[in-house]
PDB file of C-alpha atoms and ligand atoms in Angstrom:
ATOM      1  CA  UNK K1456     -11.321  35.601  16.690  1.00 65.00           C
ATOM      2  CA  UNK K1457     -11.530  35.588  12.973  1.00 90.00           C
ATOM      3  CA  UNK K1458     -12.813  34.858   9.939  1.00 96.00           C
ATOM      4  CA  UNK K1459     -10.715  32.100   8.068  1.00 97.00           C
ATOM      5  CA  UNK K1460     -10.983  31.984   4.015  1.00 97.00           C
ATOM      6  CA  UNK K1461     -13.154  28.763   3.120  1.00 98.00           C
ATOM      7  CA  UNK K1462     -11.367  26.022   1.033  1.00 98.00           C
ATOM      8  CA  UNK K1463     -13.295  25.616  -2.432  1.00 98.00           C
ATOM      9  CA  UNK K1464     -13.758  22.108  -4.234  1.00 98.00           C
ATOM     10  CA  UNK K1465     -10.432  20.734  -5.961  1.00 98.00           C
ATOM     11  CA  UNK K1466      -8.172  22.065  -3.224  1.00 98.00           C
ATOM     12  CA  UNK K1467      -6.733  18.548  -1.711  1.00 98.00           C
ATOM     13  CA  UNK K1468      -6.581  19.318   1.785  1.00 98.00           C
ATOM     14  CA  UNK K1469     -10.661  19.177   1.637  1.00 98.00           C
ATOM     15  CA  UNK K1470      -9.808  15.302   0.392  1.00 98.00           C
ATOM     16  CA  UNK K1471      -8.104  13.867   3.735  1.00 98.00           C
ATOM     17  CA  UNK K1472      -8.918  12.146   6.546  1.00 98.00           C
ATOM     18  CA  UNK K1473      -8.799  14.539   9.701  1.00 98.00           C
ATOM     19  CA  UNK K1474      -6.841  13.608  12.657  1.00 98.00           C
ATOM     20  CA  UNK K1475      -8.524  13.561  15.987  1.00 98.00           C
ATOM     21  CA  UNK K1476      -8.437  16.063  18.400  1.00 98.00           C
ATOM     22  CA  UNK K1477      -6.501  14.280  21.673  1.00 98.00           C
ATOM     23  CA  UNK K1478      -6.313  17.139  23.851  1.00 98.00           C
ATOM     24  CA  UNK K1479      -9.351  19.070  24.830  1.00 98.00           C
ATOM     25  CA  UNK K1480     -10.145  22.440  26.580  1.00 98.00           C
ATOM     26  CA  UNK K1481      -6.959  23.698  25.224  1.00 98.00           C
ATOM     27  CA  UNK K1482      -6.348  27.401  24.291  1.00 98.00           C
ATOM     28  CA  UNK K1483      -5.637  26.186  20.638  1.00 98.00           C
ATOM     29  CA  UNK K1484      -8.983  24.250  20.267  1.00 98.00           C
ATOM     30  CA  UNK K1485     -10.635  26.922  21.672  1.00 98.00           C
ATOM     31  CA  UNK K1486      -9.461  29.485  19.327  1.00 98.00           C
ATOM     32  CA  UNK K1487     -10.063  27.009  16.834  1.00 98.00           C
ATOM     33  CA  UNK K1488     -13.560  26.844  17.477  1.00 98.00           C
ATOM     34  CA  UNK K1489     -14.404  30.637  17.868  1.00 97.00           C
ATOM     35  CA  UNK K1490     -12.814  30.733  14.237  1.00 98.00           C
ATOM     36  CA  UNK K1491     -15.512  28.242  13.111  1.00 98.00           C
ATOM     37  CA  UNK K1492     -17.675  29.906  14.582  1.00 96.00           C
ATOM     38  CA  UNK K1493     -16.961  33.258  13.118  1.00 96.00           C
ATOM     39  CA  UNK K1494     -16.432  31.982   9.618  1.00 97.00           C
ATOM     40  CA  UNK K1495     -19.307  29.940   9.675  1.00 96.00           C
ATOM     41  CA  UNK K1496     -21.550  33.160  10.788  1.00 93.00           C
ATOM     42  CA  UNK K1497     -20.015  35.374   8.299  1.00 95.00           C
ATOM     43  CA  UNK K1498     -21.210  32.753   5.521  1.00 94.00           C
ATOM     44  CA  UNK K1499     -24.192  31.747   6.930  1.00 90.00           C
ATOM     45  CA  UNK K1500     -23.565  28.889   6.944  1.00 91.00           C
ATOM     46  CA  UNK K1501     -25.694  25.448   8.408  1.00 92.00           C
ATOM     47  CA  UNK K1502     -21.940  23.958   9.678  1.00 96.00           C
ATOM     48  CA  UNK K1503     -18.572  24.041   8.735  1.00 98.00           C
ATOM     49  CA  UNK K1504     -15.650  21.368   9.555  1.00 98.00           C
ATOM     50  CA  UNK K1505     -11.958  22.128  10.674  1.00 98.00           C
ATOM     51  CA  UNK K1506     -10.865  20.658   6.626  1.00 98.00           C
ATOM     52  CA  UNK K1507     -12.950  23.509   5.414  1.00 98.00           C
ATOM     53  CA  UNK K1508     -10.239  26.273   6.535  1.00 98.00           C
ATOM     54  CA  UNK K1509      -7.657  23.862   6.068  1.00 98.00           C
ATOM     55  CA  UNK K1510      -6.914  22.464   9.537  1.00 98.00           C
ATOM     56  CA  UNK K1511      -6.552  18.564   9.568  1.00 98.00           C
ATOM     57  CA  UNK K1512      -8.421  17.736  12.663  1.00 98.00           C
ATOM     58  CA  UNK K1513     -11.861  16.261  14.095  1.00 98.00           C
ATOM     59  CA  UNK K1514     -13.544  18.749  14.691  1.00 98.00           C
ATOM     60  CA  UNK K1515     -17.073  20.367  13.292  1.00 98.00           C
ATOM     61  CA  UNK K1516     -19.540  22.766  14.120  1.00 98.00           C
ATOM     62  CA  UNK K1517     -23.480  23.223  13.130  1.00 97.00           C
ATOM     63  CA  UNK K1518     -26.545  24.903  14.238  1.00 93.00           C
ATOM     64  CA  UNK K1519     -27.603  28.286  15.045  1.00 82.00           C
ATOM     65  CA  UNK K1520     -30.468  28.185  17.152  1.00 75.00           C
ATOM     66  CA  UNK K1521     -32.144  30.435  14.628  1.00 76.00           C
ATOM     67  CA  UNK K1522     -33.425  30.185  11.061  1.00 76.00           C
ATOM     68  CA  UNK K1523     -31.034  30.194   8.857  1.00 74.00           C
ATOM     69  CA  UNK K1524     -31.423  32.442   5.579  1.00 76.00           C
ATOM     70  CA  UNK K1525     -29.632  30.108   3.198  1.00 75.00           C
ATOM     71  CA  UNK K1526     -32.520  27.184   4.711  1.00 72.00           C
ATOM     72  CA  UNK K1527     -35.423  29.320   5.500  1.00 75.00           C
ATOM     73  CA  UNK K1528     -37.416  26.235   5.506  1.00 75.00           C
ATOM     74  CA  UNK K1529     -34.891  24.059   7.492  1.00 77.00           C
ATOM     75  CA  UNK K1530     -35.921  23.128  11.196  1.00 81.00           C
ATOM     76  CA  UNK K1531     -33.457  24.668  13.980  1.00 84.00           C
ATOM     77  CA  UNK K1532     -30.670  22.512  15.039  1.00 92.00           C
ATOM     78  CA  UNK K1533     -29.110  23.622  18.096  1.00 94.00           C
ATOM     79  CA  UNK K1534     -25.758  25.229  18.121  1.00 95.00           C
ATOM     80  CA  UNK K1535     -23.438  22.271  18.709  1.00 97.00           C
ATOM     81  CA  UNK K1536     -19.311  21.512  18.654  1.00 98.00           C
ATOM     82  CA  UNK K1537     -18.757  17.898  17.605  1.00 98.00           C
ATOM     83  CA  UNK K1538     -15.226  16.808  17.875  1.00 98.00           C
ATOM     84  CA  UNK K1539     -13.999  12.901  17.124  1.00 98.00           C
ATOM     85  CA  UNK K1540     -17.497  12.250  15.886  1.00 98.00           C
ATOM     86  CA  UNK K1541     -18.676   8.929  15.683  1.00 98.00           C
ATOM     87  CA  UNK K1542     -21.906   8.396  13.914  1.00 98.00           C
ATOM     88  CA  UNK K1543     -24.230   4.989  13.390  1.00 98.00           C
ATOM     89  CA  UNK K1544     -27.446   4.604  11.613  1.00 98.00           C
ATOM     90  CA  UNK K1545     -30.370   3.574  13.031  1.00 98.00           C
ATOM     91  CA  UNK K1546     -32.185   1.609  10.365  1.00 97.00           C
ATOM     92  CA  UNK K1547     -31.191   1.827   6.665  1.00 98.00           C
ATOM     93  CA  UNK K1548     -33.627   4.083   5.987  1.00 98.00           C
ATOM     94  CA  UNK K1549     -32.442   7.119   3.039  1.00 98.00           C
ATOM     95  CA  UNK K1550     -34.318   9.697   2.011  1.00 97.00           C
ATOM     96  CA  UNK K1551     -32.879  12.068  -0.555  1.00 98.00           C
ATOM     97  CA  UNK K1552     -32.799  15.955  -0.092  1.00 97.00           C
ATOM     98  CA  UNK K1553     -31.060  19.078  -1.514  1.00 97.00           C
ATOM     99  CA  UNK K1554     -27.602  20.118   0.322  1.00 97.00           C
ATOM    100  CA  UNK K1555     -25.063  22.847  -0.752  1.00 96.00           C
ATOM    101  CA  UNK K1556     -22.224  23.479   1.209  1.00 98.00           C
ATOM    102  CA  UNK K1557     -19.811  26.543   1.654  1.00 98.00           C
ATOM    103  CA  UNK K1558     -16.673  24.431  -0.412  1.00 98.00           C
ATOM    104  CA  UNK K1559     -18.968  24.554  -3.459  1.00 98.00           C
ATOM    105  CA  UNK K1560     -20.231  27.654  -4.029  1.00 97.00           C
ATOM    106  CA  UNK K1561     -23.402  28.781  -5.846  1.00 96.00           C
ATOM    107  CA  UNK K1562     -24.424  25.052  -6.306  1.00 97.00           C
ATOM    108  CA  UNK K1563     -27.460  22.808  -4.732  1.00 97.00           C
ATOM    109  CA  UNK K1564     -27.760  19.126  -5.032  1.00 98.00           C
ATOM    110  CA  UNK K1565     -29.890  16.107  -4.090  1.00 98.00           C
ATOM    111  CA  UNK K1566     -28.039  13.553  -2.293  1.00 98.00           C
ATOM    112  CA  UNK K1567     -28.989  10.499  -0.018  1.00 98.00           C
ATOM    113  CA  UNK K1568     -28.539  10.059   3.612  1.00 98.00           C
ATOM    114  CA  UNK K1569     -29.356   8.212   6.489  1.00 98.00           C
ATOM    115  CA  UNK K1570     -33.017   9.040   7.990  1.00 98.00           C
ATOM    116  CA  UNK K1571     -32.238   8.040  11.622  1.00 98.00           C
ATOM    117  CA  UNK K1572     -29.002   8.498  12.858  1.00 98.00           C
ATOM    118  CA  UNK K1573     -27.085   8.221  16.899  1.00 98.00           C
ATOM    119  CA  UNK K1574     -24.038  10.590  16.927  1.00 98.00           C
ATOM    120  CA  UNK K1575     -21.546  10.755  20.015  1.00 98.00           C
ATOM    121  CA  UNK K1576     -18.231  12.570  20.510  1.00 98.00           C
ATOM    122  CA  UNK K1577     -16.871  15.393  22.244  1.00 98.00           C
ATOM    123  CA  UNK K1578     -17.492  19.722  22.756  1.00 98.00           C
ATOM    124  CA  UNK K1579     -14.546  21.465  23.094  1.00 98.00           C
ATOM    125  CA  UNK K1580     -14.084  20.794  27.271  1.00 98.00           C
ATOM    126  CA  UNK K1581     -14.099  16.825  26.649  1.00 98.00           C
ATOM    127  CA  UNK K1582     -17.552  16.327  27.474  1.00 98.00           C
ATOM    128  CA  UNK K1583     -19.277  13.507  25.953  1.00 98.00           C
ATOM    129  CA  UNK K1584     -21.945  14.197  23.423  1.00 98.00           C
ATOM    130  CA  UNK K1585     -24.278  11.549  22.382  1.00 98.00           C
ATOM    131  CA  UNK K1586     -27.533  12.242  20.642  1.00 98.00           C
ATOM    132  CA  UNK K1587     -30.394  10.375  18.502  1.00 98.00           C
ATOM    133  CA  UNK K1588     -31.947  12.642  15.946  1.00 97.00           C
ATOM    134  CA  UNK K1589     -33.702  12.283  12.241  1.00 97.00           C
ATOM    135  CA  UNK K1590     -34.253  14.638   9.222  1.00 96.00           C
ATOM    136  CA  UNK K1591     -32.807  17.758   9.061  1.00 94.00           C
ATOM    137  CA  UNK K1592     -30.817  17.424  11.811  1.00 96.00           C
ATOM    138  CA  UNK K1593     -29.269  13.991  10.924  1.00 97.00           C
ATOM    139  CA  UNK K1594     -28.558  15.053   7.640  1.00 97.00           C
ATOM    140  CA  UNK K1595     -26.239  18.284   8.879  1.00 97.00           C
ATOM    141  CA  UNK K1596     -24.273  15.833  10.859  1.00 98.00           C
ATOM    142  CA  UNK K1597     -24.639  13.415   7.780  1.00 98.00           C
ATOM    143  CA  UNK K1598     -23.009  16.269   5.532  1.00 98.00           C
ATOM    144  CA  UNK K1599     -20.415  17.870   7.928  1.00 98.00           C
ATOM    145  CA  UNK K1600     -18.666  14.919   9.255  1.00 98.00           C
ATOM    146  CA  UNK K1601     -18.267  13.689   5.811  1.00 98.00           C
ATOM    147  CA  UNK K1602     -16.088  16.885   5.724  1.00 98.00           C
ATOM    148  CA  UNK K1603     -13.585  14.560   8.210  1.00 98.00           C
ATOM    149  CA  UNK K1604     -13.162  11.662   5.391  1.00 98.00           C
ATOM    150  CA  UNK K1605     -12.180  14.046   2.826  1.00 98.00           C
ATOM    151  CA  UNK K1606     -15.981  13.906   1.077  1.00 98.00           C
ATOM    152  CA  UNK K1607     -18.160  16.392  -0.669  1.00 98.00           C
ATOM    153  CA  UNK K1608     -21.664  16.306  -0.956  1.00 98.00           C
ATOM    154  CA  UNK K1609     -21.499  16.125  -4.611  1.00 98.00           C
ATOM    155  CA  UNK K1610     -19.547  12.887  -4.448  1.00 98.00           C
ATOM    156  CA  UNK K1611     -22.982  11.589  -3.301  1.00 98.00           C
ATOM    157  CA  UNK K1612     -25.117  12.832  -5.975  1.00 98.00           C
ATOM    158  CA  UNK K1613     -27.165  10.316  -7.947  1.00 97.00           C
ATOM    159  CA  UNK K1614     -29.326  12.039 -10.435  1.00 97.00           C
ATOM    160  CA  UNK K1615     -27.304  14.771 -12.189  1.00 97.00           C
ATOM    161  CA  UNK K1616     -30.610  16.133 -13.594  1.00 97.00           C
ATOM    162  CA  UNK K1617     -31.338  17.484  -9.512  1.00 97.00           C
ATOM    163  CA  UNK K1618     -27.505  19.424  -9.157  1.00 98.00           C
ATOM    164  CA  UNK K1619     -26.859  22.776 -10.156  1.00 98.00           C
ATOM    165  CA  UNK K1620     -26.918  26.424  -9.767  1.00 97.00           C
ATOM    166  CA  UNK K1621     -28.662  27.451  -6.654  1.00 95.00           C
ATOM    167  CA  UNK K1622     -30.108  30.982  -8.576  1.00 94.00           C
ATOM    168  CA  UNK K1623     -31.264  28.680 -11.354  1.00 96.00           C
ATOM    169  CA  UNK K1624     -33.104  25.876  -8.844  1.00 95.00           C
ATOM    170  CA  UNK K1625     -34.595  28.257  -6.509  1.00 90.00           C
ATOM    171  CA  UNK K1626     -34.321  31.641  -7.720  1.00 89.00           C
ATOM    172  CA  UNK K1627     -36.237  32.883  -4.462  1.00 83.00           C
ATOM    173  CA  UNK K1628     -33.172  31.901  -2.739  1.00 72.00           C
ATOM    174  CA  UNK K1629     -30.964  34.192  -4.790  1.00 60.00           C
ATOM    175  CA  UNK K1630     -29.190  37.143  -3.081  1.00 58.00           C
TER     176      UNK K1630
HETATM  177 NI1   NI P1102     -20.017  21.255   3.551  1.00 77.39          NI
END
């Protein structure tokens, strides 16, 4: 177990289109996911994708089961391994809300995404994962598998005017 070092914005390996994961309950996607895990605990972070410590797979993670201090307000998601995620909307019903993400440091913006979303795929032992969920929730899974198509939430922004410096937007959030 370890922490990895987190790609930043500009690197090109954040910009491709992850392979999926064909065997499961492996030793190597195992240790891959106890290094998401790690990493994304030592950030505190809401999810982080394979891409994001530059391995080129299918694979995210998201959720802590507990508040998370960089979304006090956020609603718990549970804890969850998402591999070869496939994800449809519902309706296409948007609603816009702010996002930052562990790639681009320091910044918050307001980006779209689908209100009602299904989501199936894999955990790590091949078990099939298939859930229906809205808000918060949706919009984590929304966020990180974008992460598997080589996009960033600020390639979604639409109103400049509502993306910037997280200290300057919501100073209460500032370490
Ligand atoms: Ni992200």
């Amino acid at each position: 177990m370890s922490v990895k070092s987190i790609l930043k914005m500009g690197d090109p390996r954040l910009l491709r289109i992850a392979q999926p994961v064909t065997a499961f309950d492996t030793d190597e996607l195992h240790l891959l996911i106890t290094d998401l895990l790690d990493t994304m605990r030592a950030a505190d972070g809401a999810g982080l994708a394979a891409p994001q410590i530059g391995i080129d797979l299918q694979v995210v993670i998201f959720g802590t089961n507990a508040p998370n201090p960089r979304y006090p307000q956020a609603p718990v998601v549970p804890r969850t391994v998402l591999i070869n995620p496939v994800i449809t909307p519902l309706d296409a019903v948007e609603e816009e809300d702010w996002e930052g993400c562990l790639s681009v440091p320091g910044l918050r913006g307001k980006v779209p995404r689908f209100c009602r979303i299904r989501y199936t795929g894999f955990d790590q032992f091949g078990d099939m994962i298939d859930r229906t969920v809205e808000g918060f929730h949706a919009r984590v899974v929304q966020h990180e598998c974008d992460h598997l198509i080589g996009k960033l939430y600020p390639m979604h922004v639409r109103d400049f005017a509502q993306f910037g410096f997280t200290e300057v937007l919501f100073p209460q959030l500032a370490p």
